[in-house]
Coordinates of C-alpha atoms and ligand atoms in Angstrom, one line a residue:
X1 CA 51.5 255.8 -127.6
X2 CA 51.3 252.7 -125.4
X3 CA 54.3 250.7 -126.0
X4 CA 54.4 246.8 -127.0
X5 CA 55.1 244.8 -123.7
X6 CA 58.7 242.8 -124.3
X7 CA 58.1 239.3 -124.4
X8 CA 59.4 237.6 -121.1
X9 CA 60.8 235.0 -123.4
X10 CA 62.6 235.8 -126.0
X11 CA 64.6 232.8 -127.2
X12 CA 67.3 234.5 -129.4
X13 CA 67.8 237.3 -126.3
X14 CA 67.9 234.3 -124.2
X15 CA 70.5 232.9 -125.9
X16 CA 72.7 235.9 -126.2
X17 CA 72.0 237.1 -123.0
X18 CA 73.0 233.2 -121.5
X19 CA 76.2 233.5 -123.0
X20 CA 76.8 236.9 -121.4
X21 CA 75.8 235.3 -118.0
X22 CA 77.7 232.4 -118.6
X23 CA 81.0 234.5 -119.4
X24 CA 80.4 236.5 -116.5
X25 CA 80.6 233.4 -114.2
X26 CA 83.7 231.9 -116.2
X27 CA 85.5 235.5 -115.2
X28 CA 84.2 235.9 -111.3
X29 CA 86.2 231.9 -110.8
X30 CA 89.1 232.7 -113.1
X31 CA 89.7 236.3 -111.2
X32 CA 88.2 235.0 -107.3
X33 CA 91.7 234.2 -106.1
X34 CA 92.3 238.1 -106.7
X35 CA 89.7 239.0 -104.5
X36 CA 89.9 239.7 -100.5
X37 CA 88.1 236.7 -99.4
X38 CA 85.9 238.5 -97.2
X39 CA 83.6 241.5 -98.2
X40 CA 84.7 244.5 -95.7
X41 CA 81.4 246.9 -96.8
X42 CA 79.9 248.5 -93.7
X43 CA 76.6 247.0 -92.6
X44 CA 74.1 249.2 -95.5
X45 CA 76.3 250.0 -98.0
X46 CA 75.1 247.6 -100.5
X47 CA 71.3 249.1 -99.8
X48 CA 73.0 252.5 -100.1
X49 CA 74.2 251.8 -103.8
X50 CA 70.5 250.6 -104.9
X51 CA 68.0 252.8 -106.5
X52 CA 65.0 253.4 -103.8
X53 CA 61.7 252.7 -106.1
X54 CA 61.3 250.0 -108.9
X55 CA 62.2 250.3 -112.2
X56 CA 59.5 250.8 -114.1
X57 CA 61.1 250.3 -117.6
X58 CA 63.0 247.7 -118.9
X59 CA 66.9 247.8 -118.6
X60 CA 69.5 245.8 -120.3
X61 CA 71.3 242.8 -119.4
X62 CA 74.6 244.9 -119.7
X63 CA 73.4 247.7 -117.1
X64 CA 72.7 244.6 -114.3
X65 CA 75.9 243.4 -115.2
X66 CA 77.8 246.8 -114.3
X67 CA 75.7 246.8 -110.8
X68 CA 77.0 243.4 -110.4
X69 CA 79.8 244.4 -110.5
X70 CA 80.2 247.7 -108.7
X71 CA 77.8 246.7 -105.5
X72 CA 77.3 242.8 -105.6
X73 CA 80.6 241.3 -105.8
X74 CA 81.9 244.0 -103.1
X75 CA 79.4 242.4 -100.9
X76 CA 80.3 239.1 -101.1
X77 CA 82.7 236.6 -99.4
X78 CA 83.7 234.6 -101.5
X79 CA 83.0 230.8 -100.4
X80 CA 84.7 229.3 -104.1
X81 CA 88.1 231.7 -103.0
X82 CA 90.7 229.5 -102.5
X83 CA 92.1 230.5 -99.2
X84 CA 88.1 229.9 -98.0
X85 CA 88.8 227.5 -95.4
X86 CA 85.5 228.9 -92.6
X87 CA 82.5 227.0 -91.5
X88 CA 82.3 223.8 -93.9
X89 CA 83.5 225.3 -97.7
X90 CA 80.5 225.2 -100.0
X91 CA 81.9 223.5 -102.5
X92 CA 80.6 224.3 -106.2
X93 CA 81.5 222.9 -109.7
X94 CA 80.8 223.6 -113.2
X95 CA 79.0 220.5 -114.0
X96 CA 76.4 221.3 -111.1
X97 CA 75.9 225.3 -111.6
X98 CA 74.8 223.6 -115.0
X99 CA 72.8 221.5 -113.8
X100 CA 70.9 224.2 -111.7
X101 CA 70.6 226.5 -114.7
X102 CA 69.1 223.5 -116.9
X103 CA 66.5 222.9 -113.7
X104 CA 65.6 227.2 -113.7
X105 CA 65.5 226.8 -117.5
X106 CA 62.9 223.9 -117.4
X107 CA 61.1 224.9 -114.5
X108 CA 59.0 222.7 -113.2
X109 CA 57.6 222.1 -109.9
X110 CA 58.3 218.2 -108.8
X111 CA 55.3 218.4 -106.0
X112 CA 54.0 215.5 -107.3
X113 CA 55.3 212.5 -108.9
X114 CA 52.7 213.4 -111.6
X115 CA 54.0 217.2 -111.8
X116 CA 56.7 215.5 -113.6
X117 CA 57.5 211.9 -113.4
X118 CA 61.6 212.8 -113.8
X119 CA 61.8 215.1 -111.3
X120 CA 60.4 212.4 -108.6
X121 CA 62.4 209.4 -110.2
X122 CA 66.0 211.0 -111.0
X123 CA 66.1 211.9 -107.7
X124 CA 65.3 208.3 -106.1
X125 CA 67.7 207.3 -108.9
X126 CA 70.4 209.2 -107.6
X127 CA 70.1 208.7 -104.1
X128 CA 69.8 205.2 -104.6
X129 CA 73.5 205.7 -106.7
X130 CA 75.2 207.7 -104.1
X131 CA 73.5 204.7 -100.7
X132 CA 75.7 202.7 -102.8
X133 CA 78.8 204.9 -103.3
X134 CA 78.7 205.8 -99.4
X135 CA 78.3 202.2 -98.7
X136 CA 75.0 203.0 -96.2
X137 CA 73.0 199.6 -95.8
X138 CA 70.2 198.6 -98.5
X139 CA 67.9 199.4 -95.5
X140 CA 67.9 203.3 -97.1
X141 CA 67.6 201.5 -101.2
X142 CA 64.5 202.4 -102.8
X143 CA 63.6 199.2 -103.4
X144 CA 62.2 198.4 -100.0
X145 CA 59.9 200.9 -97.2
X146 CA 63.3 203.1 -97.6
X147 CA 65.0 205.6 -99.6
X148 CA 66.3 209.1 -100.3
X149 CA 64.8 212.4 -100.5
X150 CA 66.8 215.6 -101.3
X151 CA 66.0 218.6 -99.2
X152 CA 67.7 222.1 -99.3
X153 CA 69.5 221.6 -95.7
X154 CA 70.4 219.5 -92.9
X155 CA 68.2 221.7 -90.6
X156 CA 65.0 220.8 -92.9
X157 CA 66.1 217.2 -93.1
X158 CA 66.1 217.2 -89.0
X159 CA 62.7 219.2 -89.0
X160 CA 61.2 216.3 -91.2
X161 CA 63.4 213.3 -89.0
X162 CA 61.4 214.6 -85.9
X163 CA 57.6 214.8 -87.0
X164 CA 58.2 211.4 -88.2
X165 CA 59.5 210.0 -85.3
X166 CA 56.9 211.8 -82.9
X167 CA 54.5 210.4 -85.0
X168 CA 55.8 206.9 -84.8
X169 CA 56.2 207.3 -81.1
X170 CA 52.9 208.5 -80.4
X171 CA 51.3 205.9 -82.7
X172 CA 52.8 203.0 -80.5
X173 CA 52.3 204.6 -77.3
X174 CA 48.2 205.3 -77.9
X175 CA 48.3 201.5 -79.4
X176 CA 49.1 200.8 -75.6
X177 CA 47.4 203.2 -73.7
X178 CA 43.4 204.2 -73.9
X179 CA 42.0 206.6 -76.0
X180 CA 43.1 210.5 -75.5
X181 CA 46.7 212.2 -76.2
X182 CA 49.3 210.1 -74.5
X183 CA 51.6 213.2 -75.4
X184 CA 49.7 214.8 -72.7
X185 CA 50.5 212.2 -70.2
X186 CA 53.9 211.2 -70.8
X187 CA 56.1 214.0 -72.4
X188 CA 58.2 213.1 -75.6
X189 CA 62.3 213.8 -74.9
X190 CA 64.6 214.1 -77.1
X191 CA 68.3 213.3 -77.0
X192 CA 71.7 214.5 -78.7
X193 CA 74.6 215.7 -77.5
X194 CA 76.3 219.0 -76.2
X195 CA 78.3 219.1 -79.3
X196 CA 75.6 219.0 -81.4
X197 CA 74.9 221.2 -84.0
X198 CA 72.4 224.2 -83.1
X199 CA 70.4 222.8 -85.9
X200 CA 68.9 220.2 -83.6
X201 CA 67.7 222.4 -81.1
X202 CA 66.0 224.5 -82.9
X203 CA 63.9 222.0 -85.2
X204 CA 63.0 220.3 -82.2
X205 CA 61.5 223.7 -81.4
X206 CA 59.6 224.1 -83.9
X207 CA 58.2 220.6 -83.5
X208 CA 56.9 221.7 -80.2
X209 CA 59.6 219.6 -78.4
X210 CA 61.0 222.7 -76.1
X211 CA 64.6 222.9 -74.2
X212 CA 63.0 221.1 -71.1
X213 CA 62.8 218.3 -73.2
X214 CA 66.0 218.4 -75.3
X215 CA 68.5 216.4 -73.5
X216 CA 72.1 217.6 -73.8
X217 CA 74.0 214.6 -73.5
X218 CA 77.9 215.3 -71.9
X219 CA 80.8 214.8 -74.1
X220 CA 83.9 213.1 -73.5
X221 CA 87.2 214.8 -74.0
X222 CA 87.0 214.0 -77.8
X223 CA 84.1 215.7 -78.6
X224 CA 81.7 212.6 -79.0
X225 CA 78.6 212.2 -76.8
X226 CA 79.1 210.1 -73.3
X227 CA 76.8 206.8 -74.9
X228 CA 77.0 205.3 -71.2
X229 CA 75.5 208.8 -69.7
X230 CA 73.1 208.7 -72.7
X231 CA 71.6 205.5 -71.8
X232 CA 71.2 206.0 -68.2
X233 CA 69.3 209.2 -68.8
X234 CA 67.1 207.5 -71.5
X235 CA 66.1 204.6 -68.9
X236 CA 65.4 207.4 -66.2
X237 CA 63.2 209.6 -68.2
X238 CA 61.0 206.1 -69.2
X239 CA 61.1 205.2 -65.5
X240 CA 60.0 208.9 -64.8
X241 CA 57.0 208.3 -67.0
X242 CA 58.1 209.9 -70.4
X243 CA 58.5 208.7 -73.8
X244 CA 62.5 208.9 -74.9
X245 CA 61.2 209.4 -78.6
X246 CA 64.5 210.7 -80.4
X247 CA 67.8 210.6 -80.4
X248 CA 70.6 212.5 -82.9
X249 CA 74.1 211.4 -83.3
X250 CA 76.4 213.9 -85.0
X251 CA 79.3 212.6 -87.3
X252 CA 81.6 214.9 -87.8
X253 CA 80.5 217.7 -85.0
X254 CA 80.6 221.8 -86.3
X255 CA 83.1 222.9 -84.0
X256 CA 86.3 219.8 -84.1
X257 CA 84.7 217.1 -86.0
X258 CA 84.1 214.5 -83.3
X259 CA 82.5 211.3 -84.3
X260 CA 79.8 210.1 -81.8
X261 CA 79.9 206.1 -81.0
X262 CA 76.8 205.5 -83.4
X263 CA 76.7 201.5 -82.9
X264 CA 77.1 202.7 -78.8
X265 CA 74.5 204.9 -79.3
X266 CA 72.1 202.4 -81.1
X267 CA 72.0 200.1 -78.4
X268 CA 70.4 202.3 -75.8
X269 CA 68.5 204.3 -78.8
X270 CA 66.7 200.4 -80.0
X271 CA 66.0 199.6 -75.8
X272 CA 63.5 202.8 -76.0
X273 CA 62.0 202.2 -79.6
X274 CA 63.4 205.4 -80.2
X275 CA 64.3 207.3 -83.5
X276 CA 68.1 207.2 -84.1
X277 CA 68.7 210.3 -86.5
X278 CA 72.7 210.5 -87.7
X279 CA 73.6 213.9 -88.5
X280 CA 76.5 214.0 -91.0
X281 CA 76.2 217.2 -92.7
X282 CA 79.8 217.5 -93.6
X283 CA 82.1 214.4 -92.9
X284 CA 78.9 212.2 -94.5
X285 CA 81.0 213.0 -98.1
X286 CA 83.9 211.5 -97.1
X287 CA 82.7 207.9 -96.8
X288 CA 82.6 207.7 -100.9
X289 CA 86.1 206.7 -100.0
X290 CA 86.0 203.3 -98.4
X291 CA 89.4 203.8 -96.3
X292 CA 87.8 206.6 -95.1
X293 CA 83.8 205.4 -94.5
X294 CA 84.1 203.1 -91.4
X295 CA 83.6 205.3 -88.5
X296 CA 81.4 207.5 -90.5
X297 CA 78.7 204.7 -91.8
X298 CA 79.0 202.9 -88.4
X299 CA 75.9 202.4 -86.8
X300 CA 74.1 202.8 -89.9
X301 CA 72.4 199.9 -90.3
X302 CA 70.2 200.9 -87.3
X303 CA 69.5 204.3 -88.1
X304 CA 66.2 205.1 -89.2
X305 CA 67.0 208.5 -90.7
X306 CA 71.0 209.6 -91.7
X307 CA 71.9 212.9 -94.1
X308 CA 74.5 214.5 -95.3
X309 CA 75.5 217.7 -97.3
X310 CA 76.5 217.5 -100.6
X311 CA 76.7 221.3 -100.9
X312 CA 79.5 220.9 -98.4
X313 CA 82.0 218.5 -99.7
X314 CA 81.1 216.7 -102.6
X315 CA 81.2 219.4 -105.1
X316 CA 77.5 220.0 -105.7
X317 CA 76.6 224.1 -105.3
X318 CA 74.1 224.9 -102.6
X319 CA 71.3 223.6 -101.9
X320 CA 71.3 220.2 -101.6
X321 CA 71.1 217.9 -98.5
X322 CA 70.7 214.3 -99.0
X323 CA 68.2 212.2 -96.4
X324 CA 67.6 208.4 -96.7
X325 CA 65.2 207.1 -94.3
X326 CA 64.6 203.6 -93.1
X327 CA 61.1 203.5 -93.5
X328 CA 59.4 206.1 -95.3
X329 CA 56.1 205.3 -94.0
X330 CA 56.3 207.7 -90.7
X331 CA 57.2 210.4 -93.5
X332 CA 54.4 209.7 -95.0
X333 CA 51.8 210.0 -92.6
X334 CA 53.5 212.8 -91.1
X335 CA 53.6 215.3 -93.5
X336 CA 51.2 214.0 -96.2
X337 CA 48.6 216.7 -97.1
X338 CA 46.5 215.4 -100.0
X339 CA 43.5 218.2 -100.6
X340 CA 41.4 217.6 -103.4
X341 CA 43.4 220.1 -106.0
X342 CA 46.1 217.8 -105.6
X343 CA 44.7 214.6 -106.4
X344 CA 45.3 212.3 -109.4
X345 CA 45.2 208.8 -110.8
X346 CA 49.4 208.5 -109.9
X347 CA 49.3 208.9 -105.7
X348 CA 45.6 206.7 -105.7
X349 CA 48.0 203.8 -107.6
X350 CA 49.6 203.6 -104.3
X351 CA 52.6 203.0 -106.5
X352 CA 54.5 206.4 -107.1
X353 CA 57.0 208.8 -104.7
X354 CA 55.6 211.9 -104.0
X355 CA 58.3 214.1 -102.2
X356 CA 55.8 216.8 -101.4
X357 CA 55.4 213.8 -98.3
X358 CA 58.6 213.8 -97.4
X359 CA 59.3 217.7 -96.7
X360 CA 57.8 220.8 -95.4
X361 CA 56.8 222.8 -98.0
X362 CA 54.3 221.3 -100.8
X363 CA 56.4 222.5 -104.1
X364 CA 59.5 221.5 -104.9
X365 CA 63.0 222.1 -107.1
X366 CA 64.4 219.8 -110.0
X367 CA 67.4 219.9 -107.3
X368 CA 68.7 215.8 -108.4
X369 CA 69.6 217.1 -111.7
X370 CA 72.9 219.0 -110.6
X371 CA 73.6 215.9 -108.3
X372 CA 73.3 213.6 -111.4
X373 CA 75.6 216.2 -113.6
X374 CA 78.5 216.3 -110.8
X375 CA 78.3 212.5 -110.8
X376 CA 78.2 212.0 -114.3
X377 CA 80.4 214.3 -115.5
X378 CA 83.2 214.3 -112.7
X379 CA 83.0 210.3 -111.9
X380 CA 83.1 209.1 -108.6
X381 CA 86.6 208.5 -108.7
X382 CA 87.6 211.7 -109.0
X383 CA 85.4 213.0 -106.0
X384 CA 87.1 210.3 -103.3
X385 CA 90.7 212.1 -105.0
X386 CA 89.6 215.4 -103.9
X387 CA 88.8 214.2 -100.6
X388 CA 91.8 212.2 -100.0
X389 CA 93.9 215.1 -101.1
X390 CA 91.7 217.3 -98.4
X391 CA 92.4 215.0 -95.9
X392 CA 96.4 214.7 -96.4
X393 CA 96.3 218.5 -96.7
X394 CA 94.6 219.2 -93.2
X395 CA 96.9 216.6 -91.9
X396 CA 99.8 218.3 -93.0
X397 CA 98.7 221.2 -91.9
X398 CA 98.2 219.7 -88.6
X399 CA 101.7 218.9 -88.5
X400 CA 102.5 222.5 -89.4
X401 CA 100.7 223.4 -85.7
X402 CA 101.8 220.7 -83.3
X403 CA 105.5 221.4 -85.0
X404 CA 105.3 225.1 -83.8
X405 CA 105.4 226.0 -80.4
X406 CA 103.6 228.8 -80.3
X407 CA 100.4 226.8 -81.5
X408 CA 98.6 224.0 -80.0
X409 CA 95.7 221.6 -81.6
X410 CA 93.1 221.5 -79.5
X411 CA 91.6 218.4 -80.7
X412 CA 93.0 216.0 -83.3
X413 CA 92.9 216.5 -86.9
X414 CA 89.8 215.5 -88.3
X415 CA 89.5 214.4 -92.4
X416 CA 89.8 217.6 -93.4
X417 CA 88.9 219.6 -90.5
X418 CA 92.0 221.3 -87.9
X419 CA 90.7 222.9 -84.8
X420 CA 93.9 225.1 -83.0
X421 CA 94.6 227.6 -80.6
X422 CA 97.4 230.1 -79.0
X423 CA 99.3 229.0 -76.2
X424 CA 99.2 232.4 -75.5
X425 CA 95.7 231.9 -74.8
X426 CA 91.8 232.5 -76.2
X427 CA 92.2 236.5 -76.2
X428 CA 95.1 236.1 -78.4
X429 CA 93.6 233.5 -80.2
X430 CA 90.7 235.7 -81.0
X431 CA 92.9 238.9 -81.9
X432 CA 94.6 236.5 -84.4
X433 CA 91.6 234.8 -86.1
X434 CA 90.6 238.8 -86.4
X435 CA 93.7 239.6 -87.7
X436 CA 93.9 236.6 -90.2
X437 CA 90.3 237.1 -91.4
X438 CA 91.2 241.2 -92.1
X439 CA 94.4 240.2 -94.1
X440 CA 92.1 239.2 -97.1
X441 CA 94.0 236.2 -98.3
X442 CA 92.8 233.3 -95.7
X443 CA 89.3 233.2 -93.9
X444 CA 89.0 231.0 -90.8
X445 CA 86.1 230.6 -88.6
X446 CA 86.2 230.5 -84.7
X447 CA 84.6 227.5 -82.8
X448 CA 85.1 226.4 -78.8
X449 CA 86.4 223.0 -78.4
X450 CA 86.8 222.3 -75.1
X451 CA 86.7 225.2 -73.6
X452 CA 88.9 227.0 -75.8
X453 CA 88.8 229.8 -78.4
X454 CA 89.3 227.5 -81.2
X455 CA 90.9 228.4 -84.9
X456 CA 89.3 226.7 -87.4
X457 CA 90.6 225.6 -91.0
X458 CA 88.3 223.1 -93.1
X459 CA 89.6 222.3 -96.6
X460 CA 86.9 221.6 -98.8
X461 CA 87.1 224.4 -101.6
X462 CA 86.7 223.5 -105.4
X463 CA 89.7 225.7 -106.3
X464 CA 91.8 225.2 -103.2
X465 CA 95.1 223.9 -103.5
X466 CA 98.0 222.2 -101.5
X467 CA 99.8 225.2 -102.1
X468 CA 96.7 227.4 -100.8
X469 CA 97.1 225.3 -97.7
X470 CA 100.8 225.9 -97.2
X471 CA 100.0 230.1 -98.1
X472 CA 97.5 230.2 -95.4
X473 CA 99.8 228.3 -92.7
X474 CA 102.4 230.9 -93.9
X475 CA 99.9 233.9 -93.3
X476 CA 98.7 232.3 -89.6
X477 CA 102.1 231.7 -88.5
X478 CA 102.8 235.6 -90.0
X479 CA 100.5 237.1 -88.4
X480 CA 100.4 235.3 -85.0
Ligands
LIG501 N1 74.9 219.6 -88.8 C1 76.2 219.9 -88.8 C2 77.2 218.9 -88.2 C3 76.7 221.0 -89.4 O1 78.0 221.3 -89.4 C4 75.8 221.9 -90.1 C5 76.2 223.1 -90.7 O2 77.4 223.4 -90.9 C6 74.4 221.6 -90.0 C7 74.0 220.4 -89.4 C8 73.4 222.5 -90.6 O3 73.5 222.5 -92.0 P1 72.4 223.2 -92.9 O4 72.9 224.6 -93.2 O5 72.4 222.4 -94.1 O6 71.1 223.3 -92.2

């Protein structure tokens, strides 16, 4: 007897089924703070648990549930455990896993402005909200040759900041030179500095522009790129015949969060008619608060591309990396693909978005809609709390270290970010963070800052508390 194929949507089985789903993630954040932060499975155990062939009949909801929970949750870390404090937390929130279960339950593909005119226009919306709640210049509004784009990482955002800017680049220098590929002639260089994230390296990469042509700017003992050294190296790479097309400032670098001298950095950037690209992946979040914002939006008003992660510290779940641009025109004629299956009345009107332009790949997710729920439904006001408390916390914290003399900072405090080491020196450093990271309770990440083996502790978790703050001092200080 053949049997009747289920129907993949079943809306009463959906809606029972949802709820299930929906408990289950209510229980993993109300029992997280139970768990070891940190999975301790042995590289293939989760693989070892799995069956080795497809099912080929249909299972229910409450079997995948079990498996969750006998070989998925083992395998994770958790990132929403309160005593996460590694890398840059990746802060979640109820309002925005809603929001990305409402964009999987519509399920549409924003390509195109005309693949759905929302997707396209919440997300300008948005972007255009949170320009203004970051205070970044009207330069990045919508309203003029500017505006915001989301994309799923600060790595893709970079990608898409480099074709644009070779493109510009190139298109001046052929205006000036005869016909042929001036590329050929006079090499593009790139410029950021050796605290930059690894990020920038590699999408310069994969836009052709090799190491030989990266130029790793020094730092000064803080951590921010040597503008003076920058600028020397920019004018002898022009005189030397090539084109200094690109340049990235970090805010906020990975390892201590150092702020590079953006308005410093401009100056030389505008003598080249380079790009100026500002990389603030996770400090960008804390300019929402304006006591906070000056030296992170600094400079901004001659960037032509600046981004930040709003899966880091701003309480949206990951992915979602916001980019404004400038001028979206580069974008445009950088990564525009427009084959005859794609065309319609909308993009010939000359007057829509289409965000398949401003990225690498041509489809697209509804990703504005979790953005717009955390805003809506947790208010600006109480984001810039969070990140003040964050801030005080780490500074605290800070105090906690420099007040103990068996602990030194090795760079100071940053918002949220505390970069420390042994006095004892980097092996021991390293034995602790190893022994921290086994206890289960607090997970750190390592960094070198200069020169050191650096401890790292980053507050930024939705469920992390003062108190989580003072527990994982208590374990550090335990343990070392
Ligand atoms: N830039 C900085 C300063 C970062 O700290 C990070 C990641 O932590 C990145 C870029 C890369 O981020 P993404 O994972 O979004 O590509």
């Amino acid at each position: 007897m053949p049997t009747e194929p289920l129907p993949a949507f079943d809306p009463e089985r959906f809606r029972r089924e949802g709820r299930a789903v929906v408990d289950w993630i209510a229980d993993y954040w109300q029992t997280v703070a139970d768990r070891p932060v940190q999975s301790s499975v042995d590289p293939g155990w989760v693989r070892s648990q799995l069956p080795g062939h497809p099912p080929e009949q249909p299972e229910p909801l409450a079997a995948v549930l079990a498996d969750l929970d006998r070989i998925i949750v083992p395998g994770l870390t958790h990132w929403q455990h309160p005593g996460f404090f590694a890398y840059f937390p990746a802060s979640a929130s109820g309002p925005s896993i809603l929001g990305e279960l409402l964009s999987a339950g519509m399920g549409v593909q924003g390509m195109l402005w005309a693949t759905s005119p929302a997707c396209t226009e919440l997300e300008t919306h948005v972007l255009d909200w949170l320009r203004e709640l970051l205070g970044l210049p009207d330069r990045f509004a919508s309203a003029g040759v500017g505006g915001g784009v989301i994309h799923d990482s600060a790595s893709s955002g970079l990608l898409c900041a480099v074709v644009a800017a070779r493109e510009r680049a190139l298109e001046c220098t052929a205006e000036q030179t005869a016909a042929g590929s001036p590329e050929q002639r006079q090499p593009l260089v790139a410029y950021t500095s050796a605290a930059a994230h690894s990020s920038i390296e590699k999408g310069l990469g994969i836009a052709g522009i090799d190491r030989q042509r990266l130029r790793k700017i020094e730092t000064n003992d803080r951590g921010e790129m040597d503008a003076d050294r920058l600028a020397a190296r920019m004018d002898a790479d022009a005189r030397n015949g090539m084109i200094p097309f690109f340049v990235a400032a970090t805010v906020g670098t990975t390892s201590s969060g150092a702020f590079d001298a953006v308005p410093l950095i401009a100056a030389a950037t505008q003598r080249h008619n380079a790009w100026l690209h500002v990389d603030a992946a996770w400090a960008g979040a804390a300019a929402i608060c304006p006591e906070l914002r000056g030296g992170i939006v600094a400079g901004a008003e001659a960037a032509d591309s600046w981004g930040f992660n709003p899966h880091k510290w701003l309480l949206v779940n990951f992915d979602c990396h916001t980019l404004w641009v400038a001028d979206r025109r580069p974008f445009v004629r950088a990564l525009s693909m427009k084959p005859d299956y794609l065309r319609n009345a909308a993009t010939e009107s000359g007057s829509v978005i289409d965000y398949s332009d401003w990225q690498v790949p041509l489809g697209r997710r509804f990703r504005a809609l979790k953005l717009w729920m955390t805003l809506r439904m947790i208010g600006a006001a109480a984001l810039r709390q969070r990140i003040r408390d964050h801030v005080a916390w780490a500074a605290e914290f800070a105090d906690w270290v420099r007040a103990d003399r068996r602990f030194e900072l090795l760079a100071e405090p940053s918002l949220s970010l505390v970069a420390f080491g042994l006095r004892a020196g980097d092996e021991a450093a390293e034995a602790l963070l190893d022994r921290i990271n086994r206890g289960g309770r607090v997970l750190l990440s390592p960094a070198r800052v200069g020169g050191r083996h650096a401890l790292r502790l980053a507050v930024g978790g939705t469920l992390t508390r003062r108190e989580d703050v003072e527990t994982a001092w208590r374990e550090i200080s335990r343990l070392a």
